[in-house]
Coordinates of C-alpha atoms in Angstrom, one line a residue:
X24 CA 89.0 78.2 34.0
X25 CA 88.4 77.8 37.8
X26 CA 89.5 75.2 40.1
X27 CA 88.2 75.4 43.4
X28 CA 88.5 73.0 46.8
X29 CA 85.8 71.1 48.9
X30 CA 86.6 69.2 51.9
X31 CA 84.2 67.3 54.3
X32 CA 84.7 64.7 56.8
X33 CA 82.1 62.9 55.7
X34 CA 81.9 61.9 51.9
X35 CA 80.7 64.8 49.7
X36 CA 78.0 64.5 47.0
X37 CA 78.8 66.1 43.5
X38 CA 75.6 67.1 43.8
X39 CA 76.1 68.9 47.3
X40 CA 79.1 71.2 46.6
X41 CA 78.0 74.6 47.7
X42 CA 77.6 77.4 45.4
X43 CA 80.8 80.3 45.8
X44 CA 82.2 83.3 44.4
X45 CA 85.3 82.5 42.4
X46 CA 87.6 84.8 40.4
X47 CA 86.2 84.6 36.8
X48 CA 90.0 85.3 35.5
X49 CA 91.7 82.8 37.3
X50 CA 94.2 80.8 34.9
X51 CA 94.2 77.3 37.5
X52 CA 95.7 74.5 35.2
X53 CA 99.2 74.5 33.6
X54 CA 98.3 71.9 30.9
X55 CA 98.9 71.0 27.1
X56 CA 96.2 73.3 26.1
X57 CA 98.5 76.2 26.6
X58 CA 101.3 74.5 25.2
X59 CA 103.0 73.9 28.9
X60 CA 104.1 70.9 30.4
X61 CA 103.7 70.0 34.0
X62 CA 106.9 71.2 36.0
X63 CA 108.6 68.1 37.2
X64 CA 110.2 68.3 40.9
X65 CA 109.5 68.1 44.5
X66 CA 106.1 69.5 43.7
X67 CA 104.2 70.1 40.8
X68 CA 101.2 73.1 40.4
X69 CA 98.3 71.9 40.2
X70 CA 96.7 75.1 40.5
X71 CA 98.7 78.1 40.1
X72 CA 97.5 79.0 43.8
X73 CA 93.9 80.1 42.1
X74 CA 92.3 77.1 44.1
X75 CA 89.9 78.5 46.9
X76 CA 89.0 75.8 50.1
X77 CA 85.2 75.6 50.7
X78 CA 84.4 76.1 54.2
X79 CA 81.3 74.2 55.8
X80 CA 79.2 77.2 55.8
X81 CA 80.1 78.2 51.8
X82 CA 82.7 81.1 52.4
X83 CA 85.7 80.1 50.7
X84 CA 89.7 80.8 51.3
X85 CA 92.6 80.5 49.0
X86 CA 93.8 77.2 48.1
X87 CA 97.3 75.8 46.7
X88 CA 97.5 72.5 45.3
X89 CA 100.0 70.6 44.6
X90 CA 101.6 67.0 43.7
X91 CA 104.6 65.1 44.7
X92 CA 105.3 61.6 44.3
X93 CA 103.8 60.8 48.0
X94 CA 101.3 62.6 47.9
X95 CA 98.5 65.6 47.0
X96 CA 99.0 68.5 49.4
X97 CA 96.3 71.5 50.0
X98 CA 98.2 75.0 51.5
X99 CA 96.4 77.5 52.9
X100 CA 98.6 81.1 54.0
X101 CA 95.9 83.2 55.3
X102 CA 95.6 82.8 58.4
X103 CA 92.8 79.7 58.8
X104 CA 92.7 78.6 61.6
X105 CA 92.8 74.9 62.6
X106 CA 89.3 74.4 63.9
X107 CA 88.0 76.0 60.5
X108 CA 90.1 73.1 58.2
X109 CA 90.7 70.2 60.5
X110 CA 94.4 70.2 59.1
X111 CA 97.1 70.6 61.3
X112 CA 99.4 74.0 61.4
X113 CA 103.2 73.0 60.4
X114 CA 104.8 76.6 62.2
X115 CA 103.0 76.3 65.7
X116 CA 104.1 79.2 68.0
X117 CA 104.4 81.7 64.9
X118 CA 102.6 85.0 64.3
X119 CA 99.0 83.7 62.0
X120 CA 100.5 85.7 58.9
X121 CA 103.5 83.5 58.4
X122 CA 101.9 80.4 59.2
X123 CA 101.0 77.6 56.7
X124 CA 98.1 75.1 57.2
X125 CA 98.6 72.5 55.2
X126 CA 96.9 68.9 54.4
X127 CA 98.0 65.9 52.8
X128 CA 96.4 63.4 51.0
X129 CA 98.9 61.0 51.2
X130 CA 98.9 58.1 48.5
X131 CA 98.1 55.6 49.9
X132 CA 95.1 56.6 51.7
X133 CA 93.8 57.3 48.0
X134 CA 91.7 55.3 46.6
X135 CA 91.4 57.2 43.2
X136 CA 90.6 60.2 41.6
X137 CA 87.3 60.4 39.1
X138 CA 86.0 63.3 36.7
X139 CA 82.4 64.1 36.4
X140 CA 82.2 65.4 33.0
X141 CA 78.9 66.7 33.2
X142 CA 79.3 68.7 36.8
X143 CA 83.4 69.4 36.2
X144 CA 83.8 68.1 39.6
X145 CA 87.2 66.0 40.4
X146 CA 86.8 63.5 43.2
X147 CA 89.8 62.2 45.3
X148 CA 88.3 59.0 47.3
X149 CA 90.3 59.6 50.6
X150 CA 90.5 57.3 53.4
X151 CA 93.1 58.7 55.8
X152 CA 93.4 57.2 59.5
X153 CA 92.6 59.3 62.5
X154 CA 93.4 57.6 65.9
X155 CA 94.3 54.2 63.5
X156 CA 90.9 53.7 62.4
X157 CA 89.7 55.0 58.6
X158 CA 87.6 57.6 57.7
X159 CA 86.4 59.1 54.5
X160 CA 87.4 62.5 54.2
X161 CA 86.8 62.7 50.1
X162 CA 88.8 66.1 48.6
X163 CA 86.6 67.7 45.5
X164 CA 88.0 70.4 43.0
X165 CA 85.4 71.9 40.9
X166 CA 86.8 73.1 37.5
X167 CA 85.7 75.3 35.3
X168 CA 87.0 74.8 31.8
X169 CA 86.7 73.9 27.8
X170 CA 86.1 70.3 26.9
X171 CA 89.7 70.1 26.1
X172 CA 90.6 70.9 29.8
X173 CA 88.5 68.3 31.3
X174 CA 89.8 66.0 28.4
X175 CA 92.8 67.0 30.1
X176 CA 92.2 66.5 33.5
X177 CA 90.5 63.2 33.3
X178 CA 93.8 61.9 31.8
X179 CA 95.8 63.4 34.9
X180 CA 92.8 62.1 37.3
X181 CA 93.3 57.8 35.6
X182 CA 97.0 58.6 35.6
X183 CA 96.9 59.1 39.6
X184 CA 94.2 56.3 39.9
X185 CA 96.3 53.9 38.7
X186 CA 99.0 54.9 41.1
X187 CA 96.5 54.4 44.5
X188 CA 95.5 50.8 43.7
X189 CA 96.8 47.6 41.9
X190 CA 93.5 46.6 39.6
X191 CA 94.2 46.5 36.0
X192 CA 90.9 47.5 34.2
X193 CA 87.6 47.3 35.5
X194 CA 86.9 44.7 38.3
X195 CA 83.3 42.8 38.8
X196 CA 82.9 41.6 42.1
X197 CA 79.5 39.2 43.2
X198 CA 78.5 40.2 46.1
X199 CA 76.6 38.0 48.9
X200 CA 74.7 39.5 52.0
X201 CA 73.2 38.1 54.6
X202 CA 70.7 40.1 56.2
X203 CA 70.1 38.0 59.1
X204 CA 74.1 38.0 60.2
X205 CA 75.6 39.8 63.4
X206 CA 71.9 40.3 64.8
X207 CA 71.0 42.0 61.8
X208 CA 73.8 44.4 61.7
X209 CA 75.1 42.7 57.9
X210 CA 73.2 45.4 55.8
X211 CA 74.7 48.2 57.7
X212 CA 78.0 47.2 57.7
X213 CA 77.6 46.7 54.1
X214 CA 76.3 50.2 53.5
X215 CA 79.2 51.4 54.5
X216 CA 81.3 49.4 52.2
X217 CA 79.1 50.0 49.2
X218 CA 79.3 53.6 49.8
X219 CA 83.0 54.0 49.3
X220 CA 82.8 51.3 46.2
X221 CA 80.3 53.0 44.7
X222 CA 82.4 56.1 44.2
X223 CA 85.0 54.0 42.0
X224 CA 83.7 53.4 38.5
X225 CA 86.3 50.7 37.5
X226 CA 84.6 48.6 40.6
X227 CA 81.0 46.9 39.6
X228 CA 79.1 45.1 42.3
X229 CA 76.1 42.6 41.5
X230 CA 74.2 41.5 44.8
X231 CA 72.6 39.3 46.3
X232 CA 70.8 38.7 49.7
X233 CA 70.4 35.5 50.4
X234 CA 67.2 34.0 51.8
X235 CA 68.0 30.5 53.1
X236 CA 71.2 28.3 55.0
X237 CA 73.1 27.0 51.4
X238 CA 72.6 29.3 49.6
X239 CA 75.6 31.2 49.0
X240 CA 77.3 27.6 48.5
X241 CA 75.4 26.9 45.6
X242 CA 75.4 30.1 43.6
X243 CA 79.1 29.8 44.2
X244 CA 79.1 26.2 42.5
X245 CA 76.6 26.8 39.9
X246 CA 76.6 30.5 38.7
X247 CA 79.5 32.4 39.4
X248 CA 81.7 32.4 36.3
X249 CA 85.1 33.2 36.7
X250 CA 85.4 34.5 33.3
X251 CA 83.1 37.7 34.0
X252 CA 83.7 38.0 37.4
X253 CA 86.8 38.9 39.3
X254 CA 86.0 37.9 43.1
X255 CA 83.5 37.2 45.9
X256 CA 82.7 39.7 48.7
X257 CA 81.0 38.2 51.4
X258 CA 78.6 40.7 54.0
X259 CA 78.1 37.7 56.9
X260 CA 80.2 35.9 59.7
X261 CA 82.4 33.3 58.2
X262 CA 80.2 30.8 58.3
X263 CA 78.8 32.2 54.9
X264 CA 82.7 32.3 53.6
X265 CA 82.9 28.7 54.9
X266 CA 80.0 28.2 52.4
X267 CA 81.7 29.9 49.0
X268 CA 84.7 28.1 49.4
X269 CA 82.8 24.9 50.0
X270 CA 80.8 26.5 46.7
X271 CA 84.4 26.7 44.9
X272 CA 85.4 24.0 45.7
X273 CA 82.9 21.5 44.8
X274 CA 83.3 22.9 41.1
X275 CA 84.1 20.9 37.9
X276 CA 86.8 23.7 37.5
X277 CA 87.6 24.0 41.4
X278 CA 91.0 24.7 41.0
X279 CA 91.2 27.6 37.7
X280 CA 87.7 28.9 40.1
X281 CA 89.7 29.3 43.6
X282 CA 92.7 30.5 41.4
X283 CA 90.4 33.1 39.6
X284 CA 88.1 34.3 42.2
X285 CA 89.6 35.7 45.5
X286 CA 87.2 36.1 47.9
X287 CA 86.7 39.3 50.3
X288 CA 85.0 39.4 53.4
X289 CA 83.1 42.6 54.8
X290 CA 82.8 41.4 58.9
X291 CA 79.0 41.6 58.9
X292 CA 78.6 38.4 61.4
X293 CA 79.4 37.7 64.8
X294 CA 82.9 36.0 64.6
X295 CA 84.7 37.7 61.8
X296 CA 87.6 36.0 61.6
X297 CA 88.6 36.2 58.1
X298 CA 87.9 39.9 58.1
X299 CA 90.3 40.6 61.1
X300 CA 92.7 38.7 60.0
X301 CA 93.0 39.7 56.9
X302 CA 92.7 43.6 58.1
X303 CA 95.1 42.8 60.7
X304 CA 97.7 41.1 58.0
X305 CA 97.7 44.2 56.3
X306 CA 98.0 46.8 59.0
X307 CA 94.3 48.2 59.2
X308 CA 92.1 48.4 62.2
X309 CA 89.0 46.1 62.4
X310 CA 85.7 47.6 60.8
X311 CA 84.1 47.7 57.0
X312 CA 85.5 50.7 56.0
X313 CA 88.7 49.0 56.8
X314 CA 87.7 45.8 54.5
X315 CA 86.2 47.8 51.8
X316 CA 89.3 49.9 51.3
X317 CA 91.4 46.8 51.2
X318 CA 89.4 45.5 48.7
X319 CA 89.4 48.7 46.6
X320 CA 93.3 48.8 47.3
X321 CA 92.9 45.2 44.4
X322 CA 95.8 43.5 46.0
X323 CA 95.4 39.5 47.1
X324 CA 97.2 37.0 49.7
X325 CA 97.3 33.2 49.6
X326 CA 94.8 31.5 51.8
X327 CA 95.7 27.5 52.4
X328 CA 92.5 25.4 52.4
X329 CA 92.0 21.5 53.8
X330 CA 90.1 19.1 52.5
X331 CA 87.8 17.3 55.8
X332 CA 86.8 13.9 56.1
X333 CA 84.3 12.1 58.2
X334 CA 82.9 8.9 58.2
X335 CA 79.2 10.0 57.9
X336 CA 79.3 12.9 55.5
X337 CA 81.0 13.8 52.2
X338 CA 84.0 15.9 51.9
X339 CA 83.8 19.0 52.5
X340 CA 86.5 22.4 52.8
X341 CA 87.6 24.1 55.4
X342 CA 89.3 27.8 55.7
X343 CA 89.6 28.9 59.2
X344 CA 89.2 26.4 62.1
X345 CA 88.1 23.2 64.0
X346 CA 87.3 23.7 67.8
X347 CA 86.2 21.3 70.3
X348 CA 86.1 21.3 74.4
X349 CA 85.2 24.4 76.1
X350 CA 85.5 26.2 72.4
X351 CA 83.2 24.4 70.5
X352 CA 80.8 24.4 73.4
X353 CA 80.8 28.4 73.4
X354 CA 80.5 28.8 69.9
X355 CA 77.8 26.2 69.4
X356 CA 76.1 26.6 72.6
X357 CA 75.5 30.0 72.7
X358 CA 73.3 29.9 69.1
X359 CA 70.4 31.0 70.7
X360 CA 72.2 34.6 71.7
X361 CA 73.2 35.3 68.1
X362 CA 70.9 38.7 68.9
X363 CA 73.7 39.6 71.5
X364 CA 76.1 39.5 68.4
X365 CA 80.1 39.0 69.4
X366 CA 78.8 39.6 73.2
X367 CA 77.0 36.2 73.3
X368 CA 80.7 34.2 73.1
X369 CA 81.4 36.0 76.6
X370 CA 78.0 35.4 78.4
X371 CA 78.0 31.9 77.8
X372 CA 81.8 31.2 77.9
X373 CA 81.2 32.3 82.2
X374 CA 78.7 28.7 81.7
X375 CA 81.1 26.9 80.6
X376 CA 83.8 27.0 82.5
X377 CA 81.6 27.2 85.7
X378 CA 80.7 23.5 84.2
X379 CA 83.6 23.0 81.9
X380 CA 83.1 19.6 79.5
X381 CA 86.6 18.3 78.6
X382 CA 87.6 16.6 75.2
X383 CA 88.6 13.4 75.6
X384 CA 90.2 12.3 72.1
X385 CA 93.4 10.6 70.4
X386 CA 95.0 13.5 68.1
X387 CA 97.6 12.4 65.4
X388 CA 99.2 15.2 63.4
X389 CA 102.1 16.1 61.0
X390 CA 104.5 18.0 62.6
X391 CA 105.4 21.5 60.4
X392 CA 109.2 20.7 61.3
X393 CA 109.1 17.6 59.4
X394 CA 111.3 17.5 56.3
X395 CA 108.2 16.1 54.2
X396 CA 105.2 17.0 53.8
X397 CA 101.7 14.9 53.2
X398 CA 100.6 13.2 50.5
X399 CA 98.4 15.2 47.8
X400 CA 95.3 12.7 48.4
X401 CA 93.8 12.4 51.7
X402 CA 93.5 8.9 53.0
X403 CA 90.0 7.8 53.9
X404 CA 89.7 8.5 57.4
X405 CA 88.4 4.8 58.0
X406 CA 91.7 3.2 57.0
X407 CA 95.0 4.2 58.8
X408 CA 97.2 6.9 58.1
X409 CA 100.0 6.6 55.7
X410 CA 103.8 6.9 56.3
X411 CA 105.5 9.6 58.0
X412 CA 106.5 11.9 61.0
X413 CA 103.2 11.1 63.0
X414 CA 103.2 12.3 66.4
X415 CA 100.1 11.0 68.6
X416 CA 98.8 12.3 71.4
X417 CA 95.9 11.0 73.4
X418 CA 94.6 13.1 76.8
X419 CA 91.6 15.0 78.1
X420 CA 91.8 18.1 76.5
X421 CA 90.5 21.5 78.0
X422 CA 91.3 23.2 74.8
X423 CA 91.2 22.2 71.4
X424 CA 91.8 24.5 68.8
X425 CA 92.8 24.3 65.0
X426 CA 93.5 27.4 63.4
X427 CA 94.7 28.9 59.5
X428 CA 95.1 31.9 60.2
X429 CA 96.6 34.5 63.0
X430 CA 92.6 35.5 64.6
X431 CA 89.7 33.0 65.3
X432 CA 87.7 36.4 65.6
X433 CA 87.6 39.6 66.0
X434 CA 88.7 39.2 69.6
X435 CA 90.7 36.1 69.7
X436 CA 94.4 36.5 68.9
X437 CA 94.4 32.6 68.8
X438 CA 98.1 31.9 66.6
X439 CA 100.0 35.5 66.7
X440 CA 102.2 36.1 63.3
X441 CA 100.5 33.3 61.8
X442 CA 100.5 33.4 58.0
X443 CA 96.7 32.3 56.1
X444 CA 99.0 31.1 53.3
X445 CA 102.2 29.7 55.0
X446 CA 101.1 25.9 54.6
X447 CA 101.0 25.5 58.5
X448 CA 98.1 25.4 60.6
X449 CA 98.4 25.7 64.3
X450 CA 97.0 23.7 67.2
X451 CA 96.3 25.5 70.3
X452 CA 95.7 22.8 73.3
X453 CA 95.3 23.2 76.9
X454 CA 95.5 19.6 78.4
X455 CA 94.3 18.8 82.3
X456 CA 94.2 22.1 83.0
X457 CA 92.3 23.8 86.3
X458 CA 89.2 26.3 85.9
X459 CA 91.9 29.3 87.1
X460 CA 94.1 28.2 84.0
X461 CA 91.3 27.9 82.0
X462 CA 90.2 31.1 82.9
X463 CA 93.3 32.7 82.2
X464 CA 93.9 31.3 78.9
X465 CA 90.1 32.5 78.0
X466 CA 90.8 36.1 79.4
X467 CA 94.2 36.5 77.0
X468 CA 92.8 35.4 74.3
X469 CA 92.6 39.0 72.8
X470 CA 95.9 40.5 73.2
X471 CA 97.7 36.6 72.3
X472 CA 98.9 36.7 75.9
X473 CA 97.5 32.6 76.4
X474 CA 100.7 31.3 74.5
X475 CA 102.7 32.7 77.5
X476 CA 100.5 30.5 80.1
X477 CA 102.7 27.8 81.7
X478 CA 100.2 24.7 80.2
X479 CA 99.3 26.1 77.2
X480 CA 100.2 24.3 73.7
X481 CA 100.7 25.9 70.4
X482 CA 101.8 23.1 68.0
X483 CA 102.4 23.7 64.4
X484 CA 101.3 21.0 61.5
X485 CA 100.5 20.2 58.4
X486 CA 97.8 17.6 58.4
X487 CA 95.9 15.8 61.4
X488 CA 93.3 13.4 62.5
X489 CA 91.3 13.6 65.9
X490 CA 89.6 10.8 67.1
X491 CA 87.4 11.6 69.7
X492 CA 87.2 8.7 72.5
X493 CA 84.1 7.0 74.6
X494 CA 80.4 7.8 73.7
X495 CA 79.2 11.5 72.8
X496 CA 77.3 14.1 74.8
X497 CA 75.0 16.7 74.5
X498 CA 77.6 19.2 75.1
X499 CA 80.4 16.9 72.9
X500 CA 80.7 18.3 69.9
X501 CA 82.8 19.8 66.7
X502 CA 82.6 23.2 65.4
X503 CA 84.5 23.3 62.2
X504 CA 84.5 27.2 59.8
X505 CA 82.1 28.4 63.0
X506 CA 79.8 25.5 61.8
X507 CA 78.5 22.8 64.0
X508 CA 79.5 19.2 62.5
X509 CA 79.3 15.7 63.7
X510 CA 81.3 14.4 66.8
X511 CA 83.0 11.7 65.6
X512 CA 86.5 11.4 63.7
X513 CA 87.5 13.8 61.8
X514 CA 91.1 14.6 59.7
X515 CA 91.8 17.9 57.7
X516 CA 93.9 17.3 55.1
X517 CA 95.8 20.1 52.7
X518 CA 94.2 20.7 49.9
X519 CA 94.2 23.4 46.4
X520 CA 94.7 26.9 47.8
X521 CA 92.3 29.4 47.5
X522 CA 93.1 33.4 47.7
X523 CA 91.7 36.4 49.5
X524 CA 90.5 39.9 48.7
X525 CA 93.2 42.4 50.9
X526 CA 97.0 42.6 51.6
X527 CA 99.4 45.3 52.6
X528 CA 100.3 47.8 50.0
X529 CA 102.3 50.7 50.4
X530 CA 103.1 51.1 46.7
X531 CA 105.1 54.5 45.5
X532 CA 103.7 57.2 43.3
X533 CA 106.0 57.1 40.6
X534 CA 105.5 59.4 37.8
X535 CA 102.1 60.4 38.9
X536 CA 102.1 64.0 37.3
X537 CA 103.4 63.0 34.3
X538 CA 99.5 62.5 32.0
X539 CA 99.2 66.8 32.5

């Protein structure tokens, strides 16, 4: 049997592995065929040093692979230079015939490792960072061996699978694209995504593109079953998310439904907020690789969810957000630039505060500090409030932001170390302020630097009503999920919890080695 080593930055087809000359004695694999167990220890064999690297032009080199609990390690000690294997030498400064090159493929940058049978090839999905941002850089051993070798092998390869994720048996994910999102740019973000799932068996993926505003909503409602299906990923801008757990939500089941059926979000829209802060959350750079490989990772995080009333429209859900002032009016306003993608919040944000439009509104909320919390029921927001720790505030606010989670997108650090499953939302106000401080608190948005300015407000709560005051404008309005709604009263109220696709994981390899 043979073993031999391919390595590419970009993923490598099992049909593309280029053709070499390999020693036709080489005993690679110490496995039960032979009557040997693995060798248990810092490192085990993998390959008896009979593994030989594929270079990009089809020469090969030597190869040593090998297995600890942290991770799958490639030596090379002849003399390869760096440029030739992109790894980095570990005995700079020493003559070429004592150095090692060596490359690990740590853990958790795995996503799993899957036989092809037919073509004896052994994929490792690899996504390792470079600079913090992920890249695939997918590791294929070719093997040459009896059925009972691959037998073999494919028991090792599910035994180390199961170590680089947290899913549980196969997984069946709906998947909902908008092709119109981000100026177009939805499909190709989710190319990129589908190409890494694709290479994961246990993970099947049944699209849909949607064609029409709604949509997604009512699939999610009427035709998801949480009984064969295992989550949502959603290729959009949040306003689609906005829409499946509105779809969730409205269910006969609603709560087993947003218990059952975490929802991931590929950033395919202008905003992104979910996405960034649920990469964020978990240590990962912004970007769809990023969010695909969290999703294939299988682990989940809390996300709170509010019930919203107004007096002209039915309940509806809210996950993220409600913005008025100068925020609303660059969200909303700036519609007709959605071909600018995330640039259009910038070009017409310099309108608006050249012409700023202040909120003037009575806001009533309950304070996180308080020792109770609301009522399960929301009150009808016609009728007054119930009972409690109610602190009221009426002013002319600059800012007015509502937030769930830590990023309002995938440039606004709006509520630094915020949890999108701690119970608390924050509100972010800037009251009175001048066009300089409103500047400023528009120009730190990114880095979180605005909760440092001198006028800035960053409140914490667990319920609250906002009444705006005096007749409405063409420029006076609510943006609630990224979504324009009425301007007129409006409370968000806590409601059943819903969970999301992507967390940190660092999990240890324990006993990887063991299946060979």
């Amino acid at each position: 049997m043979r073993v031999c080593f391919c390595q590419s930055s970009k993923a490598a087809s099992f049909l593309s592995l280029p053709a070499v000359n390999t020693p036709s004695s080489a005993t690679c694999l110490h496995t039960a065929v032979s009557g040997c167990s693995p060798m248990l220890g810092d490192f085990w064999d993998l390959s008896q040093g009979h593994c030989l690297y594929v270079l990009p032009n089809g020469s090969a080199r030597p190869v040593n692979v090998q297995v600890n609990e942290a991770a799958v390690v490639l030596k090379f000690s002849d003399g390869l230079s760096e440029q030739d294997t992109g790894m980095r030498c570990c005995c700079r400064g020493k003559r070429p015939d004592e150095s090692k090159v060596t490359k690990e493929l740590k853990i958790p940058d795995l996503l799993g490792v899957v036989l092809d049978p037919e073509k004896a090839l052994l994929r490792f999905v690899h996504c390792p960072r470079r600079s913090s941002v992920r890249v695939r850089e997918d590791v294929i051993l070719q093997i040459q061996g009896d059925s009972e070798v691959l037998k073999q092998t494919d028991k090792w390869a599910k035994e180390l699978s199961s170590k680089c994720h947290s899913m549980k048996g196969p997984r069946k994910y709906r998947v909902f694209i908008n092709p119109a999102s981000g100026s177009g740019q939805a499909q190709v973000k989710w190319e990129i995504a589908k190409e890494l799932l694709d290479q994961l068996p246990w993970i099947q993926l049944e699209e849909l593109r949607t064609t029409h505003a709604g949509q997604a909503e009512e699939v999610a409602e009427k035709e998801v079953n949480p009984e064969s299906c295992d989550g949502i990923i959603v290729v959009s801008g949040d306003g689609m998310v906005h829409e499946v757990f509105n779809g969730l939500s409205k269910r006969p089941d609603a709560e087993a439904a947003l218990r059952k059926l975490p929802v991931g979000h590929i950033p395919g829209g202008s905003g992104n907020a979910l996405a960034t802060s649920i990469n964020h959350s978990a240590g990962e750079s912004f970007g769809a690789l990023e969010a695909a490989f969290l999703i294939a990772k299988g682990k989940t995080q809390p996300l709170d969810l509010m019930t919203v009333s107004q007096p002209s429209r039915p309940l509806r859900t809210s996950f993220l957000s409600l913005s008025g002032a100068i925020i609303s009016d660059i969200d909303l306003g700036s519609e007709s630039m959605r071909f600018l993608g995330g640039l259009r919040f910038a070009v017409y944000g310099v309108y608006c505060l050249l012409n700023p439009k202040p909120l003037q509104a009575e806001l009533t909320y309950w304070p996180a500090t308080a020792s109770t919390v609301p009522g399960s029921s929301p009150p009808p927001i016609e009728e007054a409030l119930p009972e409690g720790p109610w602190v009221t505030i009426t002013d002319s606010f600059n800012v007015f932001w509502a937030i769930n989670m830590a990023w309002a997108s995938f440039d606004s650090h709006l509520a630094p170390g915020l949890s999108m499953g701690s119970g608390t939302w924050k509100l972010a106000l800037l009251r009175n302020a001048s066009r300089a401080t409103l500047t400023k608190f528009l120009l730190n948005l990114e880095n979180g630097g605005h909760v440092n300015l001198e006028k800035a407000e960053l409140l914490e709560c667990k319920a609250f009503r906002l009444l705006p005051q005096g007749s409405s404008g063409s420029r006076e309005r609510f943006s609630l999920d990224g979504e324009e709604v009425p301007f007129e009263g409006i409370q968000l109220w806590p409601s059943l919890g819903g969970h999301v696709l992507g967390a940190f994981s660092e999990a240890p390899c324990d006993g990887v080695v063991s299946a060979l």
